[in-house]
Coordinates of C-alpha atoms and ligand atoms in Angstrom, one line a residue:
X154 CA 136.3 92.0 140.4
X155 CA 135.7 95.6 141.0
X156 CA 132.0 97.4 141.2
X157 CA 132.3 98.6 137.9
X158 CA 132.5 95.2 136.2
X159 CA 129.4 93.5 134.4
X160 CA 127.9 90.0 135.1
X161 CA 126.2 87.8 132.5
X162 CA 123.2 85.3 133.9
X163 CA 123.7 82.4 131.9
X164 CA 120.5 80.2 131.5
X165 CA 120.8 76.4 130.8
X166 CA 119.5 76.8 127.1
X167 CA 121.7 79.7 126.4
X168 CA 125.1 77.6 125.5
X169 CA 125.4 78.8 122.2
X170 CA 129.5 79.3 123.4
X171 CA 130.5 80.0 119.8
X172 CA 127.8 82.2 119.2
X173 CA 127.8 86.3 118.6
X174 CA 126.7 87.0 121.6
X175 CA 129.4 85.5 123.7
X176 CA 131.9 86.4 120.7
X177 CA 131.1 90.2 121.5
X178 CA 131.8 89.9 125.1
X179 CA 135.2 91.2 126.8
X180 CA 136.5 88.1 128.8
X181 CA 138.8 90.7 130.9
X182 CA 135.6 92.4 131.2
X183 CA 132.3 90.4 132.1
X184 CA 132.1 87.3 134.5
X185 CA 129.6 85.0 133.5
X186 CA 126.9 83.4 136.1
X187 CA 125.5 80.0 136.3
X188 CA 123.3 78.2 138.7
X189 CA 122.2 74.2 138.8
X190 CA 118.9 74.8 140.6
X191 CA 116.8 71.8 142.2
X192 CA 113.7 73.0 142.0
X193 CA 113.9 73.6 138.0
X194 CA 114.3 69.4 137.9
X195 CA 111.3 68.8 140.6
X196 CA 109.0 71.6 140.0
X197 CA 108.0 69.0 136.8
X198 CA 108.4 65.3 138.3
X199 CA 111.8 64.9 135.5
X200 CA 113.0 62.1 133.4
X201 CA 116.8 61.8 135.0
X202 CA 118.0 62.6 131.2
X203 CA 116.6 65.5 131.0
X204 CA 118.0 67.0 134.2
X205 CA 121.5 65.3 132.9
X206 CA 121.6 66.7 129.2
X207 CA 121.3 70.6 130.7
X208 CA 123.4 69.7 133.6
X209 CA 126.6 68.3 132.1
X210 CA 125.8 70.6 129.0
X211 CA 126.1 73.6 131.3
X212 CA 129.2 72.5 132.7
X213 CA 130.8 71.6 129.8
X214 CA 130.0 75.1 128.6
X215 CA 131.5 77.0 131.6
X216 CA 134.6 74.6 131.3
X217 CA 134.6 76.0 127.8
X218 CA 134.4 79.4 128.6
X219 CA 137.1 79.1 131.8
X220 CA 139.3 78.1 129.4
X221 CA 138.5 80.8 126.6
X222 CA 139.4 82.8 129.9
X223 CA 136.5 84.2 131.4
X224 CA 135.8 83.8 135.2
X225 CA 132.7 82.0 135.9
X226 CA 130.8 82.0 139.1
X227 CA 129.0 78.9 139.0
X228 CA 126.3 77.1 141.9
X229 CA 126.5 73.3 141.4
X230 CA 123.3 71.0 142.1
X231 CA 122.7 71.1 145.7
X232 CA 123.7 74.3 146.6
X233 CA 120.5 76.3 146.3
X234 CA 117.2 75.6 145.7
X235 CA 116.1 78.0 143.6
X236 CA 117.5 80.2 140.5
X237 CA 116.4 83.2 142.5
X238 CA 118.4 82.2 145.5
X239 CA 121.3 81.2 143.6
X240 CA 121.9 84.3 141.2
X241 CA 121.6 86.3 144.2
X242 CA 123.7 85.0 145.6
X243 CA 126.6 85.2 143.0
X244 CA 125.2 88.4 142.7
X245 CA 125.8 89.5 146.0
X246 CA 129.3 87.8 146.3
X247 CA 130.6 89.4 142.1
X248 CA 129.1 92.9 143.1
X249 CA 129.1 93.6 139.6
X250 CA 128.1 97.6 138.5
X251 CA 126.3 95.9 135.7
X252 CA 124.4 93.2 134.9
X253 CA 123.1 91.7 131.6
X254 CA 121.2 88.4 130.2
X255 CA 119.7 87.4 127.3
X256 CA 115.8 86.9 126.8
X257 CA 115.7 83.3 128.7
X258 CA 113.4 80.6 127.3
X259 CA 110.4 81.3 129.5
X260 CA 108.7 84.7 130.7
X261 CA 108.8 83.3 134.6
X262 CA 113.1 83.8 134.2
X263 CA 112.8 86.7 132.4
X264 CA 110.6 88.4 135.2
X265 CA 113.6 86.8 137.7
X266 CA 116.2 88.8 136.1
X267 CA 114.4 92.3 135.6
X268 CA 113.1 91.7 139.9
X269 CA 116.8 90.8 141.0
X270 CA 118.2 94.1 139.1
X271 CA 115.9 95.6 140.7
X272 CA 116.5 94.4 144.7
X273 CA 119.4 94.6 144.4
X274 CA 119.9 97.8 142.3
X275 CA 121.9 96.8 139.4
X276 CA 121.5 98.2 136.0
X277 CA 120.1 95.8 133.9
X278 CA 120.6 94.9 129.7
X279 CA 118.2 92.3 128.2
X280 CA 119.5 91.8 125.1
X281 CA 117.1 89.4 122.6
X282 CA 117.9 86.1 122.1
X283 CA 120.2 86.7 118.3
X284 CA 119.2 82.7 118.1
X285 CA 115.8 83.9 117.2
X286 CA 115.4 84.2 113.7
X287 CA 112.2 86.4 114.2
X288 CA 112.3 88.4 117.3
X289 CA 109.3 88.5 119.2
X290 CA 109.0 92.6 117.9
X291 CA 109.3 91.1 114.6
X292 CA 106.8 88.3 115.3
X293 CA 104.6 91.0 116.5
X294 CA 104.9 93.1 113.5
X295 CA 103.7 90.1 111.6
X296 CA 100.9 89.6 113.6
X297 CA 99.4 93.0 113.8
X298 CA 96.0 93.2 112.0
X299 CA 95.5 89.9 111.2
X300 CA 92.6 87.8 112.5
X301 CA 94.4 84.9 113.1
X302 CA 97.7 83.4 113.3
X303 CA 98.8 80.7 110.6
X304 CA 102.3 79.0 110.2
X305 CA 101.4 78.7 106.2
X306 CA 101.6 82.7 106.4
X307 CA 104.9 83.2 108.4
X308 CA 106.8 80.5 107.0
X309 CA 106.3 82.0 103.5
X310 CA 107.7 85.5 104.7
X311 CA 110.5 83.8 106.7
X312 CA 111.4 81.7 103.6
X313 CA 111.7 85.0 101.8
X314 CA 113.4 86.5 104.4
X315 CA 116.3 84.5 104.9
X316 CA 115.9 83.2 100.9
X317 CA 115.8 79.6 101.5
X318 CA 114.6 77.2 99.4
X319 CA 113.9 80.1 96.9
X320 CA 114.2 80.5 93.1
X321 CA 114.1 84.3 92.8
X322 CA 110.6 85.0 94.4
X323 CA 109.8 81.8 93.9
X324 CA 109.7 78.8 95.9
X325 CA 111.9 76.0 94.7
X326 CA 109.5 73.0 92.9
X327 CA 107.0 75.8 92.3
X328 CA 105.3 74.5 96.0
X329 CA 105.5 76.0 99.5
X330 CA 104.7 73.4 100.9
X331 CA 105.0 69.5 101.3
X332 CA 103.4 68.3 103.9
X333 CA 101.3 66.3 101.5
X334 CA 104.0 64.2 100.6
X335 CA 104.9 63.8 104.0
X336 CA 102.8 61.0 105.6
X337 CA 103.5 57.5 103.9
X338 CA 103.3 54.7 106.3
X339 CA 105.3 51.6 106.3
X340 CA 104.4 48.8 104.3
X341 CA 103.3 45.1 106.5
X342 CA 107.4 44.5 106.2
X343 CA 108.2 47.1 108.2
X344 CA 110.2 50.3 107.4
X345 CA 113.7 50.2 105.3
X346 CA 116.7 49.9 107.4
X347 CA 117.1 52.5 110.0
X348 CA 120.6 53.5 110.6
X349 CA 121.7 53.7 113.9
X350 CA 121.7 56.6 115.9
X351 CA 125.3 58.0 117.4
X352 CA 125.9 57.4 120.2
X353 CA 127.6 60.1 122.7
X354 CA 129.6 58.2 125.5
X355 CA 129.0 59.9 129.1
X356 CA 132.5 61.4 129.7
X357 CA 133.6 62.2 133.6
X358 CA 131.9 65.2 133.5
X359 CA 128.6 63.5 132.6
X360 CA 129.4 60.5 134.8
X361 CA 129.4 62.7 137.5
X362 CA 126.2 64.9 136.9
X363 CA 124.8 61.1 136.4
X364 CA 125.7 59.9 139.7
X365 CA 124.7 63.8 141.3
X366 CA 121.2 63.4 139.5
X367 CA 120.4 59.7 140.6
X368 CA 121.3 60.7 144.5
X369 CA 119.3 63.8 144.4
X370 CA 116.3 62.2 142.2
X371 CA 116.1 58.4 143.3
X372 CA 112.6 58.6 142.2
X373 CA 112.7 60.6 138.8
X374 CA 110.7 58.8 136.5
X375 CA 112.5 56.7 133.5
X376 CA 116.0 55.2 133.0
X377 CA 119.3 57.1 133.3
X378 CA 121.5 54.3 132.1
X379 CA 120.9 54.6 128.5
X380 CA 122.0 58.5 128.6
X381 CA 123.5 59.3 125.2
X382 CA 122.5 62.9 124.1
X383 CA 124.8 65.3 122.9
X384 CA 126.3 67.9 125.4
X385 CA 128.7 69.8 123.4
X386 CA 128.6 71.4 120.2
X387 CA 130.9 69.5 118.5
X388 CA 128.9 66.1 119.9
X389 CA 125.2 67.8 118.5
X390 CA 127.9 68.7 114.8
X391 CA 127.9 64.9 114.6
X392 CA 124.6 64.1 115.3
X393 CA 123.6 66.4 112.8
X394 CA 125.9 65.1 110.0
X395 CA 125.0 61.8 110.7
X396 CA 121.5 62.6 110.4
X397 CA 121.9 64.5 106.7
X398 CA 123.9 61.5 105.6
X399 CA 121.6 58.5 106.5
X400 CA 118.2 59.7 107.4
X401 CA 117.5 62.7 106.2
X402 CA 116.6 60.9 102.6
X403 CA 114.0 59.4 103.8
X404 CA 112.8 61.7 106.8
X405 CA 110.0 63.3 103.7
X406 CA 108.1 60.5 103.6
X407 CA 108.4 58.9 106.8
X408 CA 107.8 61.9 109.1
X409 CA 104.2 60.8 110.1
X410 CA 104.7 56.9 110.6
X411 CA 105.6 54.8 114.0
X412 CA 106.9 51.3 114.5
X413 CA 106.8 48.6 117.0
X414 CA 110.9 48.9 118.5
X415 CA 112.1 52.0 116.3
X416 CA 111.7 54.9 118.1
X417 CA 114.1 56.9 116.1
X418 CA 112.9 55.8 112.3
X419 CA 114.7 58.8 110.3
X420 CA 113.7 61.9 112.3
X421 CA 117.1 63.8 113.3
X422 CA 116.4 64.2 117.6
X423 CA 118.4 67.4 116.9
X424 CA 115.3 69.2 118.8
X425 CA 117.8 68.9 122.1
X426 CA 121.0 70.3 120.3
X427 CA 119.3 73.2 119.2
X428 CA 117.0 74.0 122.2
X429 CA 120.1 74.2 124.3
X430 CA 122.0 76.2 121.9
X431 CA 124.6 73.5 120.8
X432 CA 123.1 74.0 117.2
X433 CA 123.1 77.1 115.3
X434 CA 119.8 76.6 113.1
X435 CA 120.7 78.4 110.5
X436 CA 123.5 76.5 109.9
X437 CA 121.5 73.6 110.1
X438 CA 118.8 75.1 107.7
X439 CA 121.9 76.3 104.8
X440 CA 123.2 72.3 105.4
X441 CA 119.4 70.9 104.1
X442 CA 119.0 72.9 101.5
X443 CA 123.1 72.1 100.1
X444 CA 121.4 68.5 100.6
X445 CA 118.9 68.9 98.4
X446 CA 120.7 71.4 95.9
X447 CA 123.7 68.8 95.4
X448 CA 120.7 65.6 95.0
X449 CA 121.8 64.3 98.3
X450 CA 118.1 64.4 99.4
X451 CA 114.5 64.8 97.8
X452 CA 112.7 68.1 98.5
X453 CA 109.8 67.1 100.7
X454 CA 112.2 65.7 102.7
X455 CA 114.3 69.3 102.7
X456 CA 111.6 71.5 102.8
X457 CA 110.1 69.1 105.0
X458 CA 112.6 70.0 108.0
X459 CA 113.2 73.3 107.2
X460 CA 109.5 73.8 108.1
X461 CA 110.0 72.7 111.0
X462 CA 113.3 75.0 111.8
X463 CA 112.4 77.9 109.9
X464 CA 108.7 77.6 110.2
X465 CA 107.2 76.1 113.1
X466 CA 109.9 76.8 115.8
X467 CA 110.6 80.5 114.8
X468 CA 106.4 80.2 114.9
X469 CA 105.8 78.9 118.1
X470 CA 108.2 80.9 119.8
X471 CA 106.6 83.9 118.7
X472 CA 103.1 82.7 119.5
X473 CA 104.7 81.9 123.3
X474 CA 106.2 85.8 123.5
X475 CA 102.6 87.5 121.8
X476 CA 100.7 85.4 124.5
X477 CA 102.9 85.1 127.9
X478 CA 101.7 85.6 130.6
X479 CA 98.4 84.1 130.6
X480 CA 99.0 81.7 128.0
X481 CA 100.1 78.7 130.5
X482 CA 96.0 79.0 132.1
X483 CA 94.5 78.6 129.0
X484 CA 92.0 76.1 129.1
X485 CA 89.1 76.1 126.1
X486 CA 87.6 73.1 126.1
X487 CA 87.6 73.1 130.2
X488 CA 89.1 70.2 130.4
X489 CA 90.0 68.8 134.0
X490 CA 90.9 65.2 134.1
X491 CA 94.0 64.4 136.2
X492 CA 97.0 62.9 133.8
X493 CA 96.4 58.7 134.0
X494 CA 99.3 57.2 135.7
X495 CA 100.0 55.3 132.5
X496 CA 101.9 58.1 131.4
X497 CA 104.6 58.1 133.9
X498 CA 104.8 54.1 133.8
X499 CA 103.6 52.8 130.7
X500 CA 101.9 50.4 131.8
X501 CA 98.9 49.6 130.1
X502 CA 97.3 47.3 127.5
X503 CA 97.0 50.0 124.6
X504 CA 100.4 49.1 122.6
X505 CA 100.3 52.7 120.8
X506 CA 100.8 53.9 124.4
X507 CA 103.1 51.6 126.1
X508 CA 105.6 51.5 123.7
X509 CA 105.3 55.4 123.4
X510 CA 105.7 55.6 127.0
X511 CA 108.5 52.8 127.1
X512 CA 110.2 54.7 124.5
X513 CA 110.3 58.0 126.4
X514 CA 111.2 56.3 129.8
X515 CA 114.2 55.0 127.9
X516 CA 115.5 57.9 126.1
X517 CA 113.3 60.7 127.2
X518 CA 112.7 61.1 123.7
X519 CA 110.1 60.4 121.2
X520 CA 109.5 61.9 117.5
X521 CA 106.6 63.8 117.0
X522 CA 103.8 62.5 115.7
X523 CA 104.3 60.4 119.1
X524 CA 103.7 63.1 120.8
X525 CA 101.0 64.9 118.7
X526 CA 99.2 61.6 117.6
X527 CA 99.4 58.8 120.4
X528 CA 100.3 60.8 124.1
X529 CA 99.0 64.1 122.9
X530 CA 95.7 62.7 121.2
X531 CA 95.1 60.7 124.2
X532 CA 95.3 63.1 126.4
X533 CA 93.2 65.6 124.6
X534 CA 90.7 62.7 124.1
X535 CA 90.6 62.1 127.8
X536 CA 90.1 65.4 128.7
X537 CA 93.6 66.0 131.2
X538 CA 94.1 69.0 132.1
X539 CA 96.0 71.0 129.5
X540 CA 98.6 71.9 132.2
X541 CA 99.3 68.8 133.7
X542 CA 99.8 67.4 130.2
X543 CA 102.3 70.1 129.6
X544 CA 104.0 70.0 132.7
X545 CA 104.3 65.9 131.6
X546 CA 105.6 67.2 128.6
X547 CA 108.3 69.8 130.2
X548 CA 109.4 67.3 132.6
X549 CA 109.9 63.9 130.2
X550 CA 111.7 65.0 127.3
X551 CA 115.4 65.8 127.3
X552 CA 114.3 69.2 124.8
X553 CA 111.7 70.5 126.6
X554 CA 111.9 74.6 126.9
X555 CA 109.1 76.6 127.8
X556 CA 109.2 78.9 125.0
X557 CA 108.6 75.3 122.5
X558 CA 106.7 73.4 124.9
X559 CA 103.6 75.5 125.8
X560 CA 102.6 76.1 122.4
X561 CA 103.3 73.2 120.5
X562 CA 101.1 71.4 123.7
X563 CA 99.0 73.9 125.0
X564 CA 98.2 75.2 121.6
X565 CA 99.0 72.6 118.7
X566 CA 98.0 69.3 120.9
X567 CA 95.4 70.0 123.2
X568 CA 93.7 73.0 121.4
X569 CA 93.9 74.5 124.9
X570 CA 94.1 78.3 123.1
X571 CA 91.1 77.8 121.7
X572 CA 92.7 78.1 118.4
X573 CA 95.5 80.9 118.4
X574 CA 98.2 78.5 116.9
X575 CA 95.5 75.4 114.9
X576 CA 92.6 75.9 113.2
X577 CA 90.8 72.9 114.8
X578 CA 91.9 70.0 117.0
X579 CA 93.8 67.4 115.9
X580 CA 91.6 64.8 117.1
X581 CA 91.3 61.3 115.1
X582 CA 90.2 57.9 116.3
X583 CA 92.4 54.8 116.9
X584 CA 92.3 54.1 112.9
X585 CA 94.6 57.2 112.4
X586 CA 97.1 54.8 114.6
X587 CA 96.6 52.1 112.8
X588 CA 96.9 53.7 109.5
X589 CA 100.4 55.2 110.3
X590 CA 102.0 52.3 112.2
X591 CA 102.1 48.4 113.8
X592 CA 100.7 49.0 117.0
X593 CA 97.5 47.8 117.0
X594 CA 98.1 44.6 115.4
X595 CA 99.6 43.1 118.8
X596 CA 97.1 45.1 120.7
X597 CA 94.0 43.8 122.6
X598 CA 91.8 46.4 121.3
X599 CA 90.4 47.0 118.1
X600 CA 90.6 50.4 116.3
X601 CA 87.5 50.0 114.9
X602 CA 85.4 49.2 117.5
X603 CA 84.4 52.2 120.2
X604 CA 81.9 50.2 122.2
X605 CA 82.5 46.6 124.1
X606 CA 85.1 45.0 125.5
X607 CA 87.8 45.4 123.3
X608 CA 86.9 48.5 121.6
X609 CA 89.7 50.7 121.1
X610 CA 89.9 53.3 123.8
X611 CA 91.0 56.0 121.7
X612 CA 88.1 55.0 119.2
X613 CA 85.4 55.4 122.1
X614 CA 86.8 58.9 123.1
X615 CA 86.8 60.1 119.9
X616 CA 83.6 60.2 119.6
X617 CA 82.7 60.9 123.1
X618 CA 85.1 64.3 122.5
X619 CA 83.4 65.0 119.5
X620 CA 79.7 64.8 121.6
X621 CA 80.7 66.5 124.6
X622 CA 82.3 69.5 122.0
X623 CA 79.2 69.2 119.4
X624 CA 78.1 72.5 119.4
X625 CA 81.8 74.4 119.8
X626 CA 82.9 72.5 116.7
X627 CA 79.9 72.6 114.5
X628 CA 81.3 76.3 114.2
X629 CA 84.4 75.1 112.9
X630 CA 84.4 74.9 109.3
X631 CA 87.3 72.7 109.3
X632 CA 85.3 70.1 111.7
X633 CA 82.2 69.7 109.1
X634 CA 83.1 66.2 108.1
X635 CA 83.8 64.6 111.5
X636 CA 80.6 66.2 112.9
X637 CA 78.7 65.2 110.1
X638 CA 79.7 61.6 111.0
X639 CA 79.0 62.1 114.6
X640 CA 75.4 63.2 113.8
X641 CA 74.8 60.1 111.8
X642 CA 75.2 58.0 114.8
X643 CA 72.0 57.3 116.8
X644 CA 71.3 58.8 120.0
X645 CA 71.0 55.0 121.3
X646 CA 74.7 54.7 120.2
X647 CA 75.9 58.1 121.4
X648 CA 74.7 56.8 125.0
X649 CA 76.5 53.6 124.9
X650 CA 80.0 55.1 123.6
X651 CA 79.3 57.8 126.6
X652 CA 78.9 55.0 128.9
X653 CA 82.1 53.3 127.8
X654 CA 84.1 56.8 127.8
X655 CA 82.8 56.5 131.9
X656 CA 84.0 53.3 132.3
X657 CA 87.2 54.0 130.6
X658 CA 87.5 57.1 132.8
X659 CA 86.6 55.1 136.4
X660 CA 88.7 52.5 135.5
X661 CA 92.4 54.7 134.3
X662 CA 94.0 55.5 137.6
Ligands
SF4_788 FE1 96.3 52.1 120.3 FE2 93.7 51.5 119.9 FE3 95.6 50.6 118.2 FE4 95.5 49.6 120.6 S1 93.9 49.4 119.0 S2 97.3 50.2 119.6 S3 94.8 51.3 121.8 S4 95.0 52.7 118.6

């Protein structure tokens, strides 16, 4: 390749291959850059799944784009350490006159690029991230002047934006919103059948990163074996069909309830597909709404996703862009508990958490009001530290991306920003859990109970959280109720659930 050539730094969730951006490149032209790093899998301790669905994703990817015709330098696992070192490297070795990437997923990477042009004296284009469907200049224009930031807001104008879900000015069913309808639980039978998941067969290529990942991680925390995500597009197109076929009917209602063995229930664990770029969302956004449109599913169960596409991702990535760098320290409620070891292992008496755990160790996976309600809430609860939760989140799920992980858990989950991205924190006691699943009737504790023996933990630091945070949440307007309850409770009380929350505290490892 001659000095006047350009070089494209491919990042592991940038494998949109039939996207516009690649489409506008000149194979002849551009070589394309990729580099399998080892410290991006042990910088977070990482489920072996994780590491395996961007690993044989990437290489599928550049075997994709080798045979569209484009030369790519690539640095498999176990060649360098670092990204740094290894895009230097190709770097050094292409000697191309120009360089460009596209805003990667996290701020440290996009700092990387704009210091290696620099060493090394390349001119450099960052071009945005045309996944985005609000850029974070856009994001920032919506932001300007207001007091605070509110998905209700932004999800209107994006709605009207992209006219989705929209009657004229409209929105379709005459609500913005159905959340509401959104939170049924299952009845003592159980929930209706769930259908099956699809299941993606490792190929040789994933065989391989398999074997490469168990060598160079014997100790990475969960099970490899059951490894089934998508890692092509065309592998993330059937998950997706198979998701608007049988579950998305039912996803509305259901999107809030757990069960004992069924950790998939009707949610689509597309979160992967579309994080790495194997899923265009607006494709999967047009395909909901021809759902509901034709009758093939209700609205709040339509709406009810495209929320969470339109809305909340397109929200939280522009909260992460607004707020970086700085926003990974945040810390509010100065919490500094070490994570419990039950959340690498599992193992503990609280059902809600073992089988969340067991869940995630299995498939690196769990839906989200796992995460927000059981692993999240506990944590919070507990008072971990809101990185070390995060970095727990980054490393255990197979979708985990900066950009969607720091503020759904930094923000959303552990109320970390002091309130940037939630109006309050999510905080509820162990009858929430109850409410919206099984778990607590094989468990040894007792939702209702927050002091003794078998109180429910989550019960007795649910009301030592709201005690230690009395006075910051008295403020909150949206905290009245729960603090009025707290201040019912006599200060004999108070000191006995205190004492338990110690206990519980001296005896979690
Ligand atoms: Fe979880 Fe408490 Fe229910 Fe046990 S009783 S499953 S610890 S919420």
């Amino acid at each position: 390749m001659s000095g006047s050539d350009t070089a494209c730094i491919v990042f592991g969730d940038q494998l949109d291959a039939d996207g516009a951006f690649y489409r506008s490149l000149d194979p002849t032209r551009v070589v394309l850059l990729m580099v399998e790093a080892a410290d991006e899998s042990s910088r977070e301790w990482s489920h072996p799944q994780r590491i395996t669905v961007f690993l044989s994703a990437m290489r599928h990817f550049a075997q994709r784009m080798r045979d569209r015709g484009y030369r790519v330098e690539y640095l498999s696992l176990g060649t360098v350490e670092t990204l740094e070192e290894g895009f230097r490297r190709l770097l050094e070795r292409v000697r191309p006159g120009r360089l460009i990437a596209r805003r990667p997923g996290d701020y440290r990477n996009l700092k990387l690029v704009h210091s290696l042009a620099q060493a090394l004296s390349i001119e450099l284009t960052v071009h945005e991230d045309d996944r985005a469907l609000c850029s974070p200049e856009e994001f920032a224009e919506h932001a300007r002047g207001r007091k605070a930031l509110r998905l209700e807001y932004f999800y209107r104008m994006m709605r009207r934006r992209y006219n989705v879900l929209m009657d004229g000015k409209t929105p379709v069913g005459g609500s913005w919103n159905y959340d509401s309808e959104n939170r049924k639980s299952f009845s003592a039978e159980g929930p209706p059948a769930v259908p099956a998941m699809p299941a993606f067969l490792p190929d040789e290529t994933t065989r391989a990163v398999m074997r490469e990942v168990t060598s160079t991680f014997p100790t990475a925390p969960g099970s490899i074996e059951s490894f089934s995500w998508p890692v092509t597009g065309d592998q993330a197109e059937v998950l997706f069909d198979d998701f608007v076929e049988q579950r998305l009917p039912f996803f509305g209602d259901y999107q809030d309830a757990m069960w004992t063995g069924e950790p998939l229930l009707f949610h689509s664990a597309l979160s992967s597909s579309l994080n790495l770029g194997l899923l265009d969302p607006l494709k999967v956004i047009a395909r909901a709404e021809q759902a509901y449109r034709t009758g093939h599913a209700p609205l709040n169960a339509v709406e009810g996703l495209i929320r969470q596409v339109l809305g909340w991702r397109e929200f939280v990535r522009g909260i992460y862009w607004y707020h970086m760098p700085g926003y990974l320290e945040d810390n509010a409620l100065q919490a500094h508990e070490a994570l419990p070891q039950l959340f690498w292992s599992g193992d503990t008496e609280m059902t809600c958490l073992s089988e969340t755990v067991g869940d995630l160790r299995t498939r690196a996976w769990t839906h989200h009001i796992q995460r927000l309600m059981v692993t999240g809430l506990f944590a919070l609860l507990y008072g971990v530290h809101p990185k070390a939760i995060h970095d727990w989140y980054m490393g255990m799920y197979v979708d985990s991306v900066e950009w969607v992980t720091a503020p759904n858990t930094i923000g959303m989950s552990q109320y970390a920003d002091g309130g940037i991205i939630a109006s309050k924190p999510y905080v509820a006691s162990g009858k929430y859990i109850q409410r919206m699943s099984n778990y607590c009737s094989s468990c040894r504790f007792r939702p209702d109970r927050a002091t003794g023996d078998d109180a429910c933990p989550f019960s007795t630091l649910y009301w030592d959280f709201l005690a230690r945070h009395e006075d910051r949440l008295a403020a909150n307007g949206r905290m009245q109720f729960q603090i009025k309850n707290l201040r019912r409770i006599s200060a004999q009380r108070r000191e006995e659930i205190s004492e338990r929350a110690r206990q519980l505290r001296r005896r979690l490892p």
